PDB file of C-alpha atoms in Angstrom:
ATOM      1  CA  UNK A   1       2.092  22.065 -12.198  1.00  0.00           C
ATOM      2  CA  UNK A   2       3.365  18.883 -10.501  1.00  0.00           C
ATOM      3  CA  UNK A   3       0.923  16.109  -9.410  1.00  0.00           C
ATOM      4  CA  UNK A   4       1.959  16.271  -5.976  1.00  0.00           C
ATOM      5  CA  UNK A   5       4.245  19.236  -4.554  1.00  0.00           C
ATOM      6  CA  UNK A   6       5.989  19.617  -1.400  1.00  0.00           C
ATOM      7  CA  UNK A   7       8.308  22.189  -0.218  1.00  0.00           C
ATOM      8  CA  UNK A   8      12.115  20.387  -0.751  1.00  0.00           C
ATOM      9  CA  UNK A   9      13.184  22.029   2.697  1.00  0.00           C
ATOM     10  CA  UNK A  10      15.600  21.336   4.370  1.00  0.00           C
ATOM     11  CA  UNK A  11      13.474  21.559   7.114  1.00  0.00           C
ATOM     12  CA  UNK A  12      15.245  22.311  10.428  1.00  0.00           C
ATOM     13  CA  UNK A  13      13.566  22.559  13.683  1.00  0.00           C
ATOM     14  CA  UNK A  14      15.128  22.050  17.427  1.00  0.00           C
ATOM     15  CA  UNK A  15      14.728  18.882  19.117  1.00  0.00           C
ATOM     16  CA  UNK A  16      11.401  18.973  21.195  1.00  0.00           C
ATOM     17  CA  UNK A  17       9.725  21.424  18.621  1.00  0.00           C
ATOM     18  CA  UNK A  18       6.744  20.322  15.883  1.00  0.00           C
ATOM     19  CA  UNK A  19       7.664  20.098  12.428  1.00  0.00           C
ATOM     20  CA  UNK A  20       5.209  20.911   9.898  1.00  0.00           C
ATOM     21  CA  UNK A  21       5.401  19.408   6.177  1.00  0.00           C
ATOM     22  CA  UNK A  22       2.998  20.264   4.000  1.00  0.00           C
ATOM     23  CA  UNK A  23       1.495  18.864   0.221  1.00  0.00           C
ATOM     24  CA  UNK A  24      -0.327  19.854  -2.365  1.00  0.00           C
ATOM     25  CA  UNK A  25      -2.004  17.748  -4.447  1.00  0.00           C
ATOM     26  CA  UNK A  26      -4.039  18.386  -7.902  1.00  0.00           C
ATOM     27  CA  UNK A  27      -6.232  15.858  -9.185  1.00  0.00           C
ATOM     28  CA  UNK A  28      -9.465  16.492  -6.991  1.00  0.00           C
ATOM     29  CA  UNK A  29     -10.435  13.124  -7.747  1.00  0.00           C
ATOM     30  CA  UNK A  30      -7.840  11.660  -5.248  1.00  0.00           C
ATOM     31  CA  UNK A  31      -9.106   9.661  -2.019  1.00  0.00           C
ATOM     32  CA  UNK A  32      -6.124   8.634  -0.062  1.00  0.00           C
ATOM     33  CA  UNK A  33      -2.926   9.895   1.070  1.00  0.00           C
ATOM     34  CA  UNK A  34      -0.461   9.047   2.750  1.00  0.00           C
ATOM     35  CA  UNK A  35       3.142   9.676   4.544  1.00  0.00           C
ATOM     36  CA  UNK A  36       6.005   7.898   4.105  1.00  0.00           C
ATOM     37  CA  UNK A  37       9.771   8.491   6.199  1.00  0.00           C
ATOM     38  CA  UNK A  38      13.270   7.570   4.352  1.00  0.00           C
ATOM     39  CA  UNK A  39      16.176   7.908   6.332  1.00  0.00           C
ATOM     40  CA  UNK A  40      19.397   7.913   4.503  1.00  0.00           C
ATOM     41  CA  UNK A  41      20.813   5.316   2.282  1.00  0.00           C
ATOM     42  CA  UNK A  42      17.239   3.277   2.897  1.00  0.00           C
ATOM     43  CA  UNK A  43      14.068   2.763   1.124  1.00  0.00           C
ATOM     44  CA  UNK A  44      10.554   4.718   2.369  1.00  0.00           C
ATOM     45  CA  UNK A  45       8.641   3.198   4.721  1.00  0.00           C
ATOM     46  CA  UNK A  46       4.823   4.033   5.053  1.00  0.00           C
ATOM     47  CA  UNK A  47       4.275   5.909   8.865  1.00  0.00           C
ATOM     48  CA  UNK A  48       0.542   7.374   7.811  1.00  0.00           C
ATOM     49  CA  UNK A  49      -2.468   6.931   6.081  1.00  0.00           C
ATOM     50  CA  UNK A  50      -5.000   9.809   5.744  1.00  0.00           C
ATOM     51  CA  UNK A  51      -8.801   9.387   3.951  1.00  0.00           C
ATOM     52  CA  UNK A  52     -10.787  12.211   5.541  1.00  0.00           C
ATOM     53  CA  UNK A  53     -11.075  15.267   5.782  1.00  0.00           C
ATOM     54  CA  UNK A  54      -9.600  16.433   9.214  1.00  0.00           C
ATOM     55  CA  UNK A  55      -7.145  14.785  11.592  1.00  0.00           C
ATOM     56  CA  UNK A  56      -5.533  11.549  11.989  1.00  0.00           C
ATOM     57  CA  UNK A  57      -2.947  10.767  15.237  1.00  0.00           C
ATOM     58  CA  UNK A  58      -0.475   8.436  15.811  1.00  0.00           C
ATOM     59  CA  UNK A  59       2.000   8.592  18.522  1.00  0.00           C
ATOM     60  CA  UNK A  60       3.638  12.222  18.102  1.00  0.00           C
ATOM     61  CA  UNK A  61       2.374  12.530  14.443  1.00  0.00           C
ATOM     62  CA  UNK A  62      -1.047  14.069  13.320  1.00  0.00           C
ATOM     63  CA  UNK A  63      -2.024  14.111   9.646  1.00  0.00           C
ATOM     64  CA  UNK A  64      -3.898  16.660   8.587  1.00  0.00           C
ATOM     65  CA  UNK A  65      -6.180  16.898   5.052  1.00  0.00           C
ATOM     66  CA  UNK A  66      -7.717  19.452   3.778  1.00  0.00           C
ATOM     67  CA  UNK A  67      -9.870  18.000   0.204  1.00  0.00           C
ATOM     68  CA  UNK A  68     -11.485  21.589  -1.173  1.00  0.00           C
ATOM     69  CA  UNK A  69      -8.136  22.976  -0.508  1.00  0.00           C
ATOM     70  CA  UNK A  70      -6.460  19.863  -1.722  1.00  0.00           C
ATOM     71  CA  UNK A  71      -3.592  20.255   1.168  1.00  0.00           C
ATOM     72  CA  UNK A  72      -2.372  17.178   3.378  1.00  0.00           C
ATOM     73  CA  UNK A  73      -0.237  17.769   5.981  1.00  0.00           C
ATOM     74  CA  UNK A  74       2.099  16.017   8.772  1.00  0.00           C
ATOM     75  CA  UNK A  75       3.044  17.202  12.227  1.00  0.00           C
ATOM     76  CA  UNK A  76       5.524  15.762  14.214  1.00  0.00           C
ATOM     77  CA  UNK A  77       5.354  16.925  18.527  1.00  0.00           C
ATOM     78  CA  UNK A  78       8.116  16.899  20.399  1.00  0.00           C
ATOM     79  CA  UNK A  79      10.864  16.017  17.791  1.00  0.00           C
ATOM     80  CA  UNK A  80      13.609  14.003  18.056  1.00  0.00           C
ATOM     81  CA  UNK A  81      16.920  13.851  16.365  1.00  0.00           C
ATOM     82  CA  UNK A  82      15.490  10.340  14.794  1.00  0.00           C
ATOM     83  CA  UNK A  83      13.084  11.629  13.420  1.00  0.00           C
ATOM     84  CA  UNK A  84      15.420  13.693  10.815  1.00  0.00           C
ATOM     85  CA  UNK A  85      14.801  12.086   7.246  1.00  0.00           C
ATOM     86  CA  UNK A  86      13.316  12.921   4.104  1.00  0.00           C
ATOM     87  CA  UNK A  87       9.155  12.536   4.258  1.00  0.00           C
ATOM     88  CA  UNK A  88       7.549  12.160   1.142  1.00  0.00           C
ATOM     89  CA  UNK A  89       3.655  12.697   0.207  1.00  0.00           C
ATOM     90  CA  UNK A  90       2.071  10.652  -1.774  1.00  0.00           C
ATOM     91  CA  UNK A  91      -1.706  10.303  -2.900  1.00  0.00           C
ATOM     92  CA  UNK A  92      -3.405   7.816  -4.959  1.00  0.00           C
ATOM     93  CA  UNK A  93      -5.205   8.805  -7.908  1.00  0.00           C
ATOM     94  CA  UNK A  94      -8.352   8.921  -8.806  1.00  0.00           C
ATOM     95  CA  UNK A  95      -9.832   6.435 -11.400  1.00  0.00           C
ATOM     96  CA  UNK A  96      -8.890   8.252 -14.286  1.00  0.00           C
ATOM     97  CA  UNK A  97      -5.018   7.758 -13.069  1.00  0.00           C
ATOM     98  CA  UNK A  98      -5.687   3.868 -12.648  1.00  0.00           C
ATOM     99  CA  UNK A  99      -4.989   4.039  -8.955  1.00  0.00           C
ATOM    100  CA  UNK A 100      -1.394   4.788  -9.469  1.00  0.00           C
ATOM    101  CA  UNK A 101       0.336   6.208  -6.470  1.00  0.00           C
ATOM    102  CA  UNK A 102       2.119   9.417  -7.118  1.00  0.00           C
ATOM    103  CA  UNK A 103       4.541  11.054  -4.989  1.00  0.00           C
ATOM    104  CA  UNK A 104       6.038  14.425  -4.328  1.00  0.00           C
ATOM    105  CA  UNK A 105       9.459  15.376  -4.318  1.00  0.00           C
ATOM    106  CA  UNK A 106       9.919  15.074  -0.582  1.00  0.00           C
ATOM    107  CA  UNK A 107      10.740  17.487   2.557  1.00  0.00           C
ATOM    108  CA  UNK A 108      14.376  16.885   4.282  1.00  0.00           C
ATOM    109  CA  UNK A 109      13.824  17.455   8.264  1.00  0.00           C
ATOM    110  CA  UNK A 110      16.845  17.879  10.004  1.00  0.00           C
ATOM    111  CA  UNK A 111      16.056  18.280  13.635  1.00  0.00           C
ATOM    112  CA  UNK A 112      19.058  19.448  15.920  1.00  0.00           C
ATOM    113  CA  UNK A 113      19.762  18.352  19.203  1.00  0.00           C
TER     114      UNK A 113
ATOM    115  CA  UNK B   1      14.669 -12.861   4.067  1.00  0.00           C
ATOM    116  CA  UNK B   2      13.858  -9.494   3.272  1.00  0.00           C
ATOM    117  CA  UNK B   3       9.709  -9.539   1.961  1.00  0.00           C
ATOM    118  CA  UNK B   4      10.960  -7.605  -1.784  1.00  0.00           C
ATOM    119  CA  UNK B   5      14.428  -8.372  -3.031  1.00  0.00           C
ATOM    120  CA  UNK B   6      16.055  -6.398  -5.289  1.00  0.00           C
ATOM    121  CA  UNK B   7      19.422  -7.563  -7.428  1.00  0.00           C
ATOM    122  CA  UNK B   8      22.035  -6.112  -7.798  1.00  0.00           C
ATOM    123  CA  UNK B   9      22.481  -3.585  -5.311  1.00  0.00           C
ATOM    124  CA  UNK B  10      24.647  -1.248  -7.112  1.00  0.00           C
ATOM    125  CA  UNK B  11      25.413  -1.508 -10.529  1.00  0.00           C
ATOM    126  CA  UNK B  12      28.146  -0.056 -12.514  1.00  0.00           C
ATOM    127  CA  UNK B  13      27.968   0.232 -16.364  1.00  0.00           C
ATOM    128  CA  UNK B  14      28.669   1.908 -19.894  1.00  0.00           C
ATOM    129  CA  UNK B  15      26.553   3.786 -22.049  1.00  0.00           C
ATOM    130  CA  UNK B  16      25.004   1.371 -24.593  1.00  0.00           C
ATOM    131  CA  UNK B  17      25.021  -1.070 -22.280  1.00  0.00           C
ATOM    132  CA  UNK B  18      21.917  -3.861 -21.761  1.00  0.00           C
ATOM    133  CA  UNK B  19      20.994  -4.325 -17.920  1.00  0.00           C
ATOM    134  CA  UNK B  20      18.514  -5.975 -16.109  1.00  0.00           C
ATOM    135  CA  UNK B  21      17.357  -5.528 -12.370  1.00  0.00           C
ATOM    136  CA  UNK B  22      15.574  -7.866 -10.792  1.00  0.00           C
ATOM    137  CA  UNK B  23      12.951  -8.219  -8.169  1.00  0.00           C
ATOM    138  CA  UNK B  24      11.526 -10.753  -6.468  1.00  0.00           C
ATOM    139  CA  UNK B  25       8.496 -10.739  -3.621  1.00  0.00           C
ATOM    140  CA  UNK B  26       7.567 -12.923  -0.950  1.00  0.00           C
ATOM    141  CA  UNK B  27       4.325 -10.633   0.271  1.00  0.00           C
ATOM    142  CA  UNK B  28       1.725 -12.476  -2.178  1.00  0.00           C
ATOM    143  CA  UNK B  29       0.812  -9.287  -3.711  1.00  0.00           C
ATOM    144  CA  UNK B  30      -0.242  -9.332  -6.855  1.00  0.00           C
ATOM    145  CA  UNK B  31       1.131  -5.923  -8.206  1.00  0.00           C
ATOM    146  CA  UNK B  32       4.394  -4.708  -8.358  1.00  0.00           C
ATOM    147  CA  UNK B  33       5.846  -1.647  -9.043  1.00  0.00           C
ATOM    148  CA  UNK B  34       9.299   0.120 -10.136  1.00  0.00           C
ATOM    149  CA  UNK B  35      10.313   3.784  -9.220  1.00  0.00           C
ATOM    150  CA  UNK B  36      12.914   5.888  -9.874  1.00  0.00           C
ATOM    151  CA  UNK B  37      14.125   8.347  -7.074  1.00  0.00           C
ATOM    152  CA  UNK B  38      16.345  11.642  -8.076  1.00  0.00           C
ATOM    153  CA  UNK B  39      17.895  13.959  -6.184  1.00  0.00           C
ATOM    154  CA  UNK B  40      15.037  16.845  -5.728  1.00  0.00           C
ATOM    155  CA  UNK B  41      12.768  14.937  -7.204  1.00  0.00           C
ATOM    156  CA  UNK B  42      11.026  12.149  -5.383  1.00  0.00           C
ATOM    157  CA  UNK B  43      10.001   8.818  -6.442  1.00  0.00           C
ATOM    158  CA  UNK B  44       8.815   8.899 -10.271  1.00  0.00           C
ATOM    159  CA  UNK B  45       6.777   5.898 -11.598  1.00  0.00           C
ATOM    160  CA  UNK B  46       8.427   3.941 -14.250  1.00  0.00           C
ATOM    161  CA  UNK B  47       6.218   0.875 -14.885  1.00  0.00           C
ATOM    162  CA  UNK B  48       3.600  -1.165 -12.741  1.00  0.00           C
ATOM    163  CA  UNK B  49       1.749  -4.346 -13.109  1.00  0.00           C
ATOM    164  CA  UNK B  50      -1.098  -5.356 -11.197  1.00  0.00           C
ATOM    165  CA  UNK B  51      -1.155  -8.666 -12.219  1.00  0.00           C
ATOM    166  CA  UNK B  52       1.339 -11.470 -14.530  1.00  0.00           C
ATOM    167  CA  UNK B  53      -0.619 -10.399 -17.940  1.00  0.00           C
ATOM    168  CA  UNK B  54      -0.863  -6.496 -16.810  1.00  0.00           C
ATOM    169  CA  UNK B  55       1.640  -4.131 -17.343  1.00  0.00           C
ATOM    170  CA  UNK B  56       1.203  -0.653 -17.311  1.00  0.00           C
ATOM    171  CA  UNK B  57       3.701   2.450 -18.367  1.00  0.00           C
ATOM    172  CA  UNK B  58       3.808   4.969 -15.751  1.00  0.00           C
ATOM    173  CA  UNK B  59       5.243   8.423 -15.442  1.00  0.00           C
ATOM    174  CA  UNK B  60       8.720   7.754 -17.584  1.00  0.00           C
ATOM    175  CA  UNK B  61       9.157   4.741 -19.550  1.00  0.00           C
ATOM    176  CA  UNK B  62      10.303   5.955 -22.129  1.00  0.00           C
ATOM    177  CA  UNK B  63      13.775   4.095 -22.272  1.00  0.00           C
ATOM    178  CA  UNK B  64      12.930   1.332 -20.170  1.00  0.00           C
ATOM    179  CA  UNK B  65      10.810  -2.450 -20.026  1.00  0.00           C
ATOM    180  CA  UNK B  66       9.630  -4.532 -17.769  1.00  0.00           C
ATOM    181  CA  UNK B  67       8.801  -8.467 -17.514  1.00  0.00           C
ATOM    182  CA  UNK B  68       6.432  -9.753 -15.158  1.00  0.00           C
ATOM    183  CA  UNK B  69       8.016 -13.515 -14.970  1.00  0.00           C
ATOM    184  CA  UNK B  70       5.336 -14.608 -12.281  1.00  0.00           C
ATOM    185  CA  UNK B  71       3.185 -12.977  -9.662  1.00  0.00           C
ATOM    186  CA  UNK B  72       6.697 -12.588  -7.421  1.00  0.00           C
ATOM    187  CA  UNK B  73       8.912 -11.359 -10.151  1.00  0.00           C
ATOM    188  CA  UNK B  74       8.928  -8.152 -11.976  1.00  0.00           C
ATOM    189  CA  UNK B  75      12.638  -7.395 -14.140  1.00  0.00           C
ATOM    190  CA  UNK B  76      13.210  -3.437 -15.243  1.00  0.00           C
ATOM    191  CA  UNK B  77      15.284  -4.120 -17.702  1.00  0.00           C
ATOM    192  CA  UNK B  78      17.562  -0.729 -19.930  1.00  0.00           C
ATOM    193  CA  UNK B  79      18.219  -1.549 -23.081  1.00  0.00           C
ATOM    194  CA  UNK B  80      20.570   0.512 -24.192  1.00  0.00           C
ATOM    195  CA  UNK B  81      21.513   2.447 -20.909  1.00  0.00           C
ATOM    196  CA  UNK B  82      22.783   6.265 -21.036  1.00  0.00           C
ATOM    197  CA  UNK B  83      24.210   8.494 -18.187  1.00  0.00           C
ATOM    198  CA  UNK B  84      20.933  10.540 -17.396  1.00  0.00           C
ATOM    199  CA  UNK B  85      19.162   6.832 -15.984  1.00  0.00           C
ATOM    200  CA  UNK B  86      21.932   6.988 -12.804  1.00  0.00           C
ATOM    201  CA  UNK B  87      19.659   6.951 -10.472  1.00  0.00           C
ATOM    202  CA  UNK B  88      18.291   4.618  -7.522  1.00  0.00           C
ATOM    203  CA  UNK B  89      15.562   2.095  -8.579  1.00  0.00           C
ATOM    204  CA  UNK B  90      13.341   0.897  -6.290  1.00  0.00           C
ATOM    205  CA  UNK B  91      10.503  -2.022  -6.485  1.00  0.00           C
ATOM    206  CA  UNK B  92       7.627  -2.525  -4.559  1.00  0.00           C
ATOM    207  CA  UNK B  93       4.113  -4.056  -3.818  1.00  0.00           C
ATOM    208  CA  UNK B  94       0.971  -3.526  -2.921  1.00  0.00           C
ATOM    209  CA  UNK B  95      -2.193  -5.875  -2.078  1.00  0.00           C
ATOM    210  CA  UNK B  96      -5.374  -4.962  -4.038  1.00  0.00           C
ATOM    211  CA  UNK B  97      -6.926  -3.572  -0.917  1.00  0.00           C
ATOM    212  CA  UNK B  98      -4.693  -1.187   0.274  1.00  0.00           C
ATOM    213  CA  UNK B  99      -2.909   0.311  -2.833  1.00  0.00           C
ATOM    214  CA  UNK B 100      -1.102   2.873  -1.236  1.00  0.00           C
ATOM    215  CA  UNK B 101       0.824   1.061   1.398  1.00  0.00           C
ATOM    216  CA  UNK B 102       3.971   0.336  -0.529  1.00  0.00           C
ATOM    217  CA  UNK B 103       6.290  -2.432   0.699  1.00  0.00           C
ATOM    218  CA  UNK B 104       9.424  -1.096  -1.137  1.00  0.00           C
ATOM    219  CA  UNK B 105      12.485  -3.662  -1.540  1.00  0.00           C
ATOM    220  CA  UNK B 106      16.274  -2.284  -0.146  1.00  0.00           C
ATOM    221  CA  UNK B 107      16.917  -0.074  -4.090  1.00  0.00           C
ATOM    222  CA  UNK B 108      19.269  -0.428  -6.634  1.00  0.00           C
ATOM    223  CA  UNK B 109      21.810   1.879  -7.287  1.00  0.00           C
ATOM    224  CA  UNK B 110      22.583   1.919 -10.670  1.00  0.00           C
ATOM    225  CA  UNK B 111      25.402   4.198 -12.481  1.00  0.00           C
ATOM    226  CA  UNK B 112      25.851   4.666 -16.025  1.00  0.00           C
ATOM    227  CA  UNK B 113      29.123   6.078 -17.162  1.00  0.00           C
TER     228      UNK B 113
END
């Protein structure tokens, strides 16, 4: 079983619709998680952090997490056609991984005009 | 100036062949890190240091080595590269307070023939 798994996708929603991406993680010692967005051709950028249970919102994105179930989770409202990218999970281990950040393979979102 | 630098861009080389990426840091941070991203398969943790005299394997290092030259300098270097390293190598940092918020520099795109 992977550290951290996330459905590969691709993803493809209409513009205006929520996307959903979803992680599982499996170390139950892990703490924090978070969300990052690559477009294309660049290098991921961090767009959420997530250390309770419950929600977190931003803007148009909610994290959701979900420890006893060990499930995080990122919705996007109203999406736009920018918003199409890969999004990768990633969580930060517990002590016993050193505090390494591990990440999942990602989700593509394409969202169509 | 970009806040992590990473030389060369893209890379072209044989099998056998010794090469060395750099990165360099303007943050502060004290660790560094150096990923490998796959197609499919996310961002997979090569090496990290958290400080000059720290250096720590991570998910796959077998094959590879890192120098930590000074707090703003971490080389991956392949010592004998082989086709199945083509991939995209990215460095980043982190401060000691917020581990998981990865500054990640622009990747290198390295191809091994």
């Amino acid at each position: 079983q992977k550290e951290v798994e996330q459905n590969s996708g691709p993803l493809s929603v209409p513009e205006g619709a929520i996307a959903s991406l979803n992680c599982t993680y499996s170390d139950r010692g892990s703490q924090s998680f978070f969300w990052y967005r690559q477009y294309s051709g660049k290098s991921p950028e961090l767009i959420m952090s997530i250390y309770s249970n419950g929600d977190k919102e931003d803007g148009r994105f909610t994290a959701q997490l979900n420890k006893a179930s060990q499930y995080v989770s990122l919705l996007i409202r109203d999406s736009q056609p920018s918003d199409s990218a890969t999004y990768l999970c990633a969580v930060k281990g517990g002590d016993n991984q050193g505090g390494k950040l591990i990440f999942g393979q990602g989700t593509e979102l394409s969202v169509k005009p | 100036d970009a806040d992590v630098t990473q030389t060369p861009r893209n890379r072209i080389t044989k099998t056998g062949k010794r090469i060395m990426l750099e990165c360099s840091q303007t943050k502060g941070h004290d660790r560094m890190y150096w990923y490998r991203q796959d197609p499919g398969l996310g961002l997979r943790l090569i090496y990290y240091s958290f400080d000059v005299k720290d250096i720590n394997k991570g998910e796959i290092s077998d094959g590879y080595s890192v120098s930590r030259q000074a707090q703003a300098k971490f080389s991956l270097s392949l010592e004998s590269a082989i086709p199945n390293q083509t991939a995209l190598y990215f460095c980043a940092t982190s401060d000691p307070v917020h581990l998981g918020v990865l500054t990640f520099g622009a990747g290198s795109r390295l191809t091994v023939l």
